[in-house]
PDB file of C-alpha atoms in Angstrom:
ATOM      1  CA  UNK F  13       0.000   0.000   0.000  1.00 76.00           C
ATOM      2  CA  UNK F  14       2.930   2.315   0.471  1.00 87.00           C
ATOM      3  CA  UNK F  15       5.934   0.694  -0.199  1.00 92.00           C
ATOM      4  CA  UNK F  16       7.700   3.581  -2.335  1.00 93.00           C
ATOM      5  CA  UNK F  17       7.587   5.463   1.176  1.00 96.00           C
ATOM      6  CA  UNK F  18       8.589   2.091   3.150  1.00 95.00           C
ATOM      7  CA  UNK F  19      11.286   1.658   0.438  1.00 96.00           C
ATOM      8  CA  UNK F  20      12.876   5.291   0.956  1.00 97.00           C
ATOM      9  CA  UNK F  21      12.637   4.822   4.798  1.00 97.00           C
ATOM     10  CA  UNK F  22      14.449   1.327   4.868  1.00 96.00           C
ATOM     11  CA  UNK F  23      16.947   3.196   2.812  1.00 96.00           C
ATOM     12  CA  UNK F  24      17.300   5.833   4.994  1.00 96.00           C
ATOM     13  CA  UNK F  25      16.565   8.123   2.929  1.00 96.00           C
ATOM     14  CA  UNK F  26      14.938  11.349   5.751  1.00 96.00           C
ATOM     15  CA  UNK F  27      14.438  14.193   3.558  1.00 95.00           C
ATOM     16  CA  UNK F  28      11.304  16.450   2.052  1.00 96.00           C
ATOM     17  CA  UNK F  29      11.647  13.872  -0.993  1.00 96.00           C
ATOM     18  CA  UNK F  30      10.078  11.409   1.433  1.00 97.00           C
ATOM     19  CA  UNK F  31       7.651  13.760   2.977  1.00 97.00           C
ATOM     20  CA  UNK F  32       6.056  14.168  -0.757  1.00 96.00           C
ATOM     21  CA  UNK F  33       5.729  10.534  -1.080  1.00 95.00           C
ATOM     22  CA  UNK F  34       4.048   9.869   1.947  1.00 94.00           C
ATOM     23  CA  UNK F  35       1.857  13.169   1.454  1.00 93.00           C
ATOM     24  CA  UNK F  36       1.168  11.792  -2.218  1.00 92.00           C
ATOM     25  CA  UNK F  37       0.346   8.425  -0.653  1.00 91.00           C
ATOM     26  CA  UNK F  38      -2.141   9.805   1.605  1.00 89.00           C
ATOM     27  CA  UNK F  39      -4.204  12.327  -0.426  1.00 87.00           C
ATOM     28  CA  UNK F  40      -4.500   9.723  -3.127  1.00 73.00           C
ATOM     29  CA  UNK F  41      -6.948   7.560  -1.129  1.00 67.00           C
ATOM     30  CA  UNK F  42     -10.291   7.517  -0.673  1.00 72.00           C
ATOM     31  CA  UNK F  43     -11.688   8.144   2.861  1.00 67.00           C
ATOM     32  CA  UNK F  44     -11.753   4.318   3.932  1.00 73.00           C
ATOM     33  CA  UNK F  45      -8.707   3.820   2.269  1.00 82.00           C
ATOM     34  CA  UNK F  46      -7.050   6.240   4.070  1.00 81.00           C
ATOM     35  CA  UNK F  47      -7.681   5.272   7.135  1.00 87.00           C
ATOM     36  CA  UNK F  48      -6.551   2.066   6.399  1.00 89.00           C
ATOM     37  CA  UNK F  49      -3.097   3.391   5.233  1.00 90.00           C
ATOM     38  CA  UNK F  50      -2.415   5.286   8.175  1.00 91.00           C
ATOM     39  CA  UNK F  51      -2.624   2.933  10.261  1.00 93.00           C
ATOM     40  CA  UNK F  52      -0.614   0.420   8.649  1.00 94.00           C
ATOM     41  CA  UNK F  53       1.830   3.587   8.036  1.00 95.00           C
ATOM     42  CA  UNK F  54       1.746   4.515  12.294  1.00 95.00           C
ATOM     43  CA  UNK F  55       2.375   1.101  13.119  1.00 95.00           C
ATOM     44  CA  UNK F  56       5.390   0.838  10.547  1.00 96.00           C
ATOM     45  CA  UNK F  57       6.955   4.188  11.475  1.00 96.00           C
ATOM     46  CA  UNK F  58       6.628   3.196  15.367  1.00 95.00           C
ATOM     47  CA  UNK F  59       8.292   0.311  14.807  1.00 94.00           C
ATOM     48  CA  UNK F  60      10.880   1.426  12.606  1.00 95.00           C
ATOM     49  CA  UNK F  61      11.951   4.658  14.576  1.00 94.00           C
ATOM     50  CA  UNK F  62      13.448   2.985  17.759  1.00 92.00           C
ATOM     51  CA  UNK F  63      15.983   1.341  14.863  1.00 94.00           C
ATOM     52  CA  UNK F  64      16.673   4.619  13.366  1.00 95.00           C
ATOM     53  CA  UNK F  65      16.826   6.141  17.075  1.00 93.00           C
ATOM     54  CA  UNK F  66      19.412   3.680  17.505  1.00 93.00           C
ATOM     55  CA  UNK F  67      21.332   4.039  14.074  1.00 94.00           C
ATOM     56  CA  UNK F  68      21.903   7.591  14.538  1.00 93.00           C
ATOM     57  CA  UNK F  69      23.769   7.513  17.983  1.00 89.00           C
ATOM     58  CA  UNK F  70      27.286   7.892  16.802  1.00 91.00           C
ATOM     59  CA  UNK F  71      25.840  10.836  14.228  1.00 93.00           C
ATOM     60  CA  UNK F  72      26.348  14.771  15.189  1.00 94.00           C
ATOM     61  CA  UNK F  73      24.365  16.397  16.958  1.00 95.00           C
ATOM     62  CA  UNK F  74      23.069  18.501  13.631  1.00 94.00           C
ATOM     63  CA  UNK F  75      22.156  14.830  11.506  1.00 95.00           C
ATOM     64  CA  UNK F  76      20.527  13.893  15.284  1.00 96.00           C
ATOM     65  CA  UNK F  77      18.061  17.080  14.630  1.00 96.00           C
ATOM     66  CA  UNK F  78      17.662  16.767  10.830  1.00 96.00           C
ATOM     67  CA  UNK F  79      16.467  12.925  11.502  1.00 97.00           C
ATOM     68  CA  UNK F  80      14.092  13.682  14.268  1.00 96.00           C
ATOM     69  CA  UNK F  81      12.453  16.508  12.446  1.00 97.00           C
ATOM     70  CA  UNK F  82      11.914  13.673   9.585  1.00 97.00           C
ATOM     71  CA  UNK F  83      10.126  11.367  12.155  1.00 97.00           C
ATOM     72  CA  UNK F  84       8.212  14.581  13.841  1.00 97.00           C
ATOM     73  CA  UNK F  85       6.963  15.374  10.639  1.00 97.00           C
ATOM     74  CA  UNK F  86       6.419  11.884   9.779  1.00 97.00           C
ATOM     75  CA  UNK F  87       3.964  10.854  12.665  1.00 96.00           C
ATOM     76  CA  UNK F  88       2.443  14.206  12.425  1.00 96.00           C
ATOM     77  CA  UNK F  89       1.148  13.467   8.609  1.00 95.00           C
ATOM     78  CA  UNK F  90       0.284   9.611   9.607  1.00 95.00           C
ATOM     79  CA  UNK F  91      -1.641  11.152  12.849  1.00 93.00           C
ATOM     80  CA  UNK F  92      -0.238  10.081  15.714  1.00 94.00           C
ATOM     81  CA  UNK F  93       0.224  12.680  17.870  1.00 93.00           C
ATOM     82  CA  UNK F  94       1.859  10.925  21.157  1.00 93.00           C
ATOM     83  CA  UNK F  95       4.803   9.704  19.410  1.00 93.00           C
ATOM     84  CA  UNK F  96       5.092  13.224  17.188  1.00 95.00           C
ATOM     85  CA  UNK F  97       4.960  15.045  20.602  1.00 95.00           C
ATOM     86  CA  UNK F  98       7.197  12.581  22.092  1.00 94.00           C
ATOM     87  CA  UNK F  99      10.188  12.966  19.190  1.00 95.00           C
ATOM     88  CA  UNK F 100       9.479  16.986  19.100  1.00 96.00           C
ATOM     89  CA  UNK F 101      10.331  16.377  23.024  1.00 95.00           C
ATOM     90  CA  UNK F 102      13.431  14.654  22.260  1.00 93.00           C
ATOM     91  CA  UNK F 103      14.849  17.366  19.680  1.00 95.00           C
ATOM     92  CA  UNK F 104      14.206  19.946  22.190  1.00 96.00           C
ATOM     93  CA  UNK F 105      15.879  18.290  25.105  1.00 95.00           C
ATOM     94  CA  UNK F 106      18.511  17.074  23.027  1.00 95.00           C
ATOM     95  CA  UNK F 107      19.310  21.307  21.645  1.00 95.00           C
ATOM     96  CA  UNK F 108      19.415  21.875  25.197  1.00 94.00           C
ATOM     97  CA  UNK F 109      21.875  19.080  26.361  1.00 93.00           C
ATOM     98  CA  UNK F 110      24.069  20.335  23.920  1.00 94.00           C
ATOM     99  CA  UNK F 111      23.387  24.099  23.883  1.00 92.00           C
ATOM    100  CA  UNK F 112      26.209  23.944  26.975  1.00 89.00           C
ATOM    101  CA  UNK F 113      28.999  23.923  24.466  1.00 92.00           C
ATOM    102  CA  UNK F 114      27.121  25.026  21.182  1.00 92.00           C
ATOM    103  CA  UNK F 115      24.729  28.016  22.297  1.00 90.00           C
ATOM    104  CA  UNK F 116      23.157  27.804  18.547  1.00 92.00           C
ATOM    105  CA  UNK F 117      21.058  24.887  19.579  1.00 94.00           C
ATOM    106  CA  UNK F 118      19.727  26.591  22.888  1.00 94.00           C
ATOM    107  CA  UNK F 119      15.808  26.436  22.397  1.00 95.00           C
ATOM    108  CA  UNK F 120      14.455  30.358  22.706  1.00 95.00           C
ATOM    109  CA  UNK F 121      11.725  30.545  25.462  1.00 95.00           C
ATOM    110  CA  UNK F 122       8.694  30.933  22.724  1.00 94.00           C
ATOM    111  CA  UNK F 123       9.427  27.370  21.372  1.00 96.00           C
ATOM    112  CA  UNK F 124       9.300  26.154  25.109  1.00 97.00           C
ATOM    113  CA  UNK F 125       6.316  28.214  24.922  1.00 96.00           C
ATOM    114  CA  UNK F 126       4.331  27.328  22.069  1.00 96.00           C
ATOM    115  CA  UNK F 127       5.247  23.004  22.845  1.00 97.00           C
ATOM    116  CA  UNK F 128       4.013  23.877  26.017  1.00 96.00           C
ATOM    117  CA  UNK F 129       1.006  24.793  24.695  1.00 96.00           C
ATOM    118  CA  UNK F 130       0.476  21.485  22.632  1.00 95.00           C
ATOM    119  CA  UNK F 131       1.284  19.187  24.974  1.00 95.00           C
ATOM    120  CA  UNK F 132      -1.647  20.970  26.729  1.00 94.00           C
ATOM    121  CA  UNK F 133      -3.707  20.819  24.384  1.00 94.00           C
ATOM    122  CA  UNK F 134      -3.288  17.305  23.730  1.00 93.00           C
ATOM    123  CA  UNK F 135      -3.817  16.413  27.635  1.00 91.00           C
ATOM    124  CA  UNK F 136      -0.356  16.088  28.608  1.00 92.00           C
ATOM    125  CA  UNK F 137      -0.642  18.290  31.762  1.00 92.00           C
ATOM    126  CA  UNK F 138       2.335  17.299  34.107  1.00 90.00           C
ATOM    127  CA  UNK F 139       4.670  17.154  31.011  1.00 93.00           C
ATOM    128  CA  UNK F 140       3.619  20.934  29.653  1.00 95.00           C
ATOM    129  CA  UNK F 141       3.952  22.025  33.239  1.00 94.00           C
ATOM    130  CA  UNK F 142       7.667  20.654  32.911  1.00 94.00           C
ATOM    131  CA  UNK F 143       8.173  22.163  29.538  1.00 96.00           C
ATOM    132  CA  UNK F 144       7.326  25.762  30.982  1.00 96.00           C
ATOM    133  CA  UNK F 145       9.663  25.112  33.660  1.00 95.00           C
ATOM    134  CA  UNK F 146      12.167  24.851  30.907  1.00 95.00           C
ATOM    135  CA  UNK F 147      10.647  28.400  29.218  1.00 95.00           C
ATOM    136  CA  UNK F 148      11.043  30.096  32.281  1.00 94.00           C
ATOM    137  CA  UNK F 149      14.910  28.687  32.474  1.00 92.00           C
ATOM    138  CA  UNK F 150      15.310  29.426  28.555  1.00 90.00           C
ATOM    139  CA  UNK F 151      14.357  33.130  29.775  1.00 86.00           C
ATOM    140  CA  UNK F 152      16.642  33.796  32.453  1.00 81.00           C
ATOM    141  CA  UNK F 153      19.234  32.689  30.413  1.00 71.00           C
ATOM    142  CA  UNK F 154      18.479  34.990  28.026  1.00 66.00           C
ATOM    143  CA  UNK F 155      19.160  37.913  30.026  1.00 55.00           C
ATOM    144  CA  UNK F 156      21.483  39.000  33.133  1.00 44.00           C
ATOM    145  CA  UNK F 157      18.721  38.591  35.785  1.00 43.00           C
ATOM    146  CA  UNK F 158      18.537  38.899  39.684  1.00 43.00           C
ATOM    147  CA  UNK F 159      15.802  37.655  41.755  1.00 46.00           C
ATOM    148  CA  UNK F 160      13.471  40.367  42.880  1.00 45.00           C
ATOM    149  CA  UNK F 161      11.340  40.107  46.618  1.00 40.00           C
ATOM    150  CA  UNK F 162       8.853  37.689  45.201  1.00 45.00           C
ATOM    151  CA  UNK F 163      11.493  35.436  43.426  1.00 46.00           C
ATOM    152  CA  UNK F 164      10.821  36.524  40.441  1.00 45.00           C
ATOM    153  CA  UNK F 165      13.672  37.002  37.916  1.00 40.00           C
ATOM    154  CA  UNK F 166      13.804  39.560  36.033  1.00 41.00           C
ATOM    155  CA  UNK F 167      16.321  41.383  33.640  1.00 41.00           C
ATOM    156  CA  UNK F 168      18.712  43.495  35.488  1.00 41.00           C
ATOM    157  CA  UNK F 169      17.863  47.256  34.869  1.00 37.00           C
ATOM    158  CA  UNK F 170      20.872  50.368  35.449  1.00 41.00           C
ATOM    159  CA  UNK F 171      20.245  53.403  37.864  1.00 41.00           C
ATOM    160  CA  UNK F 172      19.656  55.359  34.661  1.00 48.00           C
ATOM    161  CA  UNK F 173      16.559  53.794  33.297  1.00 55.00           C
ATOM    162  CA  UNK F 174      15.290  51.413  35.570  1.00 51.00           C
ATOM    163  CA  UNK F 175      11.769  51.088  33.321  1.00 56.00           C
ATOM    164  CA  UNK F 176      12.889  50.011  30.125  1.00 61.00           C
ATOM    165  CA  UNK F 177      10.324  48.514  27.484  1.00 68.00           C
ATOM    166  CA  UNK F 178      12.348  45.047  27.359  1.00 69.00           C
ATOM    167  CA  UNK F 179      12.260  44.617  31.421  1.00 74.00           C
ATOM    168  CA  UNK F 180       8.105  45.363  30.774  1.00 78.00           C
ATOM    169  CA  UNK F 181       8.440  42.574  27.711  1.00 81.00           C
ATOM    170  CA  UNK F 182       9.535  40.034  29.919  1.00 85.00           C
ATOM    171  CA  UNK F 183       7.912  40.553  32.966  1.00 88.00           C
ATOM    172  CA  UNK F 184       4.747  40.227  30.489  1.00 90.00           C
ATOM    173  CA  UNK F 185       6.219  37.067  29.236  1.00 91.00           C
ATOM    174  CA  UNK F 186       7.309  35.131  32.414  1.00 93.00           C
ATOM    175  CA  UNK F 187       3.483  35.963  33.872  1.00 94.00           C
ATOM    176  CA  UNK F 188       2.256  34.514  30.898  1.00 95.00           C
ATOM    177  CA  UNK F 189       4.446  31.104  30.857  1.00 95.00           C
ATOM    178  CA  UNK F 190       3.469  31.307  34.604  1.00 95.00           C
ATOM    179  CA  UNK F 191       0.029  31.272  33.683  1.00 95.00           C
ATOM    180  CA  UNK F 192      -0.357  28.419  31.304  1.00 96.00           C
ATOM    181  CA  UNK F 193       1.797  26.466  34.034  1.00 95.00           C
ATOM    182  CA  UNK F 194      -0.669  26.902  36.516  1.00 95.00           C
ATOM    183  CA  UNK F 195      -3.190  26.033  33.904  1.00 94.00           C
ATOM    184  CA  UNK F 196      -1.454  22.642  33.270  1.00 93.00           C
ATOM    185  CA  UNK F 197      -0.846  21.829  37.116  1.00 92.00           C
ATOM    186  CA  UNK F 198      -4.466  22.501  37.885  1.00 91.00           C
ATOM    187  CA  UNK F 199      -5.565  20.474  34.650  1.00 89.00           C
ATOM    188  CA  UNK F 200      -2.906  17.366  35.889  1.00 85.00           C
ATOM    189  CA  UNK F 201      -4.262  17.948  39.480  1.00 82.00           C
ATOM    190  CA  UNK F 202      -8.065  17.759  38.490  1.00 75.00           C
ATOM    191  CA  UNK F 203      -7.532  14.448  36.259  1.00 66.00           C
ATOM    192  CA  UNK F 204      -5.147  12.952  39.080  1.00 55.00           C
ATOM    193  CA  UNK F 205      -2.399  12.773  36.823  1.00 43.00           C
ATOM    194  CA  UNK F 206      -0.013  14.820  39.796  1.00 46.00           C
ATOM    195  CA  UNK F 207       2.053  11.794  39.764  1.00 53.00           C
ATOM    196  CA  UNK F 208       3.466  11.633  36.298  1.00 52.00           C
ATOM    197  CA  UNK F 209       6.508  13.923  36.661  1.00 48.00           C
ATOM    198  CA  UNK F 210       7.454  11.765  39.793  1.00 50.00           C
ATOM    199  CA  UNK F 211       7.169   8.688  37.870  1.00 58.00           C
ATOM    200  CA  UNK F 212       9.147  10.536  35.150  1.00 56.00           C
ATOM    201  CA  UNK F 213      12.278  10.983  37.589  1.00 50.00           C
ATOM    202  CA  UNK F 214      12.080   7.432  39.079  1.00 56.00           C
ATOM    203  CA  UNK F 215      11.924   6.177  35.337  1.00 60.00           C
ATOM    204  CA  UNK F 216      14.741   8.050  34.769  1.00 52.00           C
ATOM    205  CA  UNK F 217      16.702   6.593  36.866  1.00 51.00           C
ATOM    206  CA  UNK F 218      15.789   3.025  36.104  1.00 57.00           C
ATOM    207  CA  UNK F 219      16.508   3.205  31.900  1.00 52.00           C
ATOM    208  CA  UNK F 220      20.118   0.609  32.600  1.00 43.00           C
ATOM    209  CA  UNK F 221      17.712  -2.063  30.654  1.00 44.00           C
ATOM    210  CA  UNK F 222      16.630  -0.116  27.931  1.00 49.00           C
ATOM    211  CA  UNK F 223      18.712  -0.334  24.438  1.00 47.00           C
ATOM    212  CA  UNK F 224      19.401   3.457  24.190  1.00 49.00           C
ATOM    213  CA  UNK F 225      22.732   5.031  23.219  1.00 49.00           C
ATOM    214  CA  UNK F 226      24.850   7.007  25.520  1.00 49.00           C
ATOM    215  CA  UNK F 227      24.236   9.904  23.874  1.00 47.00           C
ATOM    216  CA  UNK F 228      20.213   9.449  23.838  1.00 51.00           C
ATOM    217  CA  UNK F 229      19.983   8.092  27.218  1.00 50.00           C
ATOM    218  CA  UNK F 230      19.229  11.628  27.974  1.00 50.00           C
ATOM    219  CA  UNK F 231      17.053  12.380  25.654  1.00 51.00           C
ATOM    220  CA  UNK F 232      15.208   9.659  24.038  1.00 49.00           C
ATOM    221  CA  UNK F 233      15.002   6.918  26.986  1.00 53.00           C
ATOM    222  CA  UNK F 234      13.408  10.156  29.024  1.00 55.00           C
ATOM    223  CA  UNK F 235      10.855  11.674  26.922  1.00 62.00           C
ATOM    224  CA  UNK F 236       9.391   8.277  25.610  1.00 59.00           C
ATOM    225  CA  UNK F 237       9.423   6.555  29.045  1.00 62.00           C
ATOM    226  CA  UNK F 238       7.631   9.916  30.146  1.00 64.00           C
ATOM    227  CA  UNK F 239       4.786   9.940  27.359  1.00 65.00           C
ATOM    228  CA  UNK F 240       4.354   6.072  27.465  1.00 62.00           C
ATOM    229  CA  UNK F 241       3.473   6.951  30.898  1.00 67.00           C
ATOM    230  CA  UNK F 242       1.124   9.973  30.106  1.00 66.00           C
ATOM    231  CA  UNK F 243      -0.720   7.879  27.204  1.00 65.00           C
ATOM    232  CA  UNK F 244      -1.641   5.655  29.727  1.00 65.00           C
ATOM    233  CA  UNK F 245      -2.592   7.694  32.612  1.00 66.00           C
ATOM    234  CA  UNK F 246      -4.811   9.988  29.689  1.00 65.00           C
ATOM    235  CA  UNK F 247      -6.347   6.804  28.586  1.00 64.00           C
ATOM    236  CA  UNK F 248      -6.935   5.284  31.994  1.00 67.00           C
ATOM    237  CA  UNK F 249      -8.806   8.770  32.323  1.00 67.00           C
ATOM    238  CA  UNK F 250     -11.106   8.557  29.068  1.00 62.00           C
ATOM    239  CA  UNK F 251     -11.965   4.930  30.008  1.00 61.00           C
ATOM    240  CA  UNK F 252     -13.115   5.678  33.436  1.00 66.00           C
ATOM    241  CA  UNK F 253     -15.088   9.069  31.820  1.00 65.00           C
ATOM    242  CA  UNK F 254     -16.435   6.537  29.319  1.00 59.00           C
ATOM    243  CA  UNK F 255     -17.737   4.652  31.941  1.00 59.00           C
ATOM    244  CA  UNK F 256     -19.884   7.300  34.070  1.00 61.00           C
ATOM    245  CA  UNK F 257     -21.155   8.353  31.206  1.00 61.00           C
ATOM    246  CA  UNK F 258     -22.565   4.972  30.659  1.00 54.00           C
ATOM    247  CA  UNK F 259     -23.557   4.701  34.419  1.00 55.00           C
ATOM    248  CA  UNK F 260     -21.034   1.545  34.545  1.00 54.00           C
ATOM    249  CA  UNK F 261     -19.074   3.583  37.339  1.00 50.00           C
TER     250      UNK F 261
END
């Protein structure tokens, strides 16, 4: 059914020339069809990424990126949204791991931001809380800061103008990152999903067994152990809604 696409993937071949196979694949089908494709396409690509996750461990950090935005963009044309989410997670954390000793790959607060925002949006509430931790951080670092009464940081001002427009920029932008956090913790708190970030750190810690790469360990064995464990916390939660609704409960 798609084995041009499955052919160029098995060859390694991750660039846009793939991308307008699969896309030509896809809009080619009837609505049935379709369906059908995709899934056989999301259960192919899930497979096949932990191999490719795996290939590309001795690779720089720049063919690292290049591959995960093919698999990001990948899942995100096939549908599946955890494991797109889950790779987009990995690319970020893996800019930032590195951003140490290259500063290029540091990820600007706004992307924080704006993945953040998906991740809510898609009912990952502990993890987007997380993420906007890592805004906030991406912030500070932006700027020379100093903590003000509240612990707040903030950019440090001079004597001479101590009310500049870019202070008022920021302080606009940490409230809001501070706001869609709370939004997140309340949402993970209401759905009794509070726990995931603690399972995240214990998983962390217990990732000797998995086949990752030194270099991923960090990044890949993290962020999927993290969403396998939000997919099934958010689908332990539409279950048990299911079931009130259905006065099984």
């Amino acid at each position: 059914m798609f084995e041009p696409f499955r052919s160029l993937v098995l060859n390694r071949r991750f660039g846009d020339e793939t991308l307008r196979v699969l896309e030509s694949i896809l809009v080619s089908k009837d609505v049935k069809s379709s369906i059908e494709v995709r899934s056989a396409l999301r259960q192919f690509m899930r497979s096949e990424s932990f191999s490719i996750l795996q290939e590309i461990s001795q690779k720089t950090v720049a063919e690292k990126l290049l591959v995960l935005e093919f698999l990001v963009r990948t899942f995100a044309l096939v549908g599946d949204v955890e494991n797109c989410l889950a790779l987009r997670y990995e690319a970020l954390l893996l800019r930032d791991l590195k951003s140490a000793t290259q500063q290029w790959l540091k990820v600007p607060h706004l992307e924080w931001f704006n993945f953040a925002q998906q991740l809510l949006d898609n009912g990952f509430y502990s993890i987007a809380a997380k993420v906007c931790e890592n805004a906030l951080s991406s912030l500070k670092w932006k700027s020379a800061e100093q903590p003000t009464a509240d612990g707040v940081f903030s950019e440090r001002i001079s004597s001479e103008d101590p009310k500049t427009d870019k202070v008022t920029e920021n302080e606009q932008v940490i409230e809001k990152i501070k706001r869609l956090k709370e939004c997140a913790m309340a949402s993970a708190s209401s759905h009794s999903v509070q726990t995931q970030t603690a399972d995240y750190m214990n998983k962390r810690l217990k990732q000797k067994s998995m086949v990752c790469s030194p270099v991923l360990k960090k990044t890949t064995c993290v962020a999927s152990t993290l969403f396998r464990n939000g997919i099934k916390k958010r689908n332990e939660r539409k279950l048990n809604e299911s079931r009130s609704l259905l006065g099984l409960s």
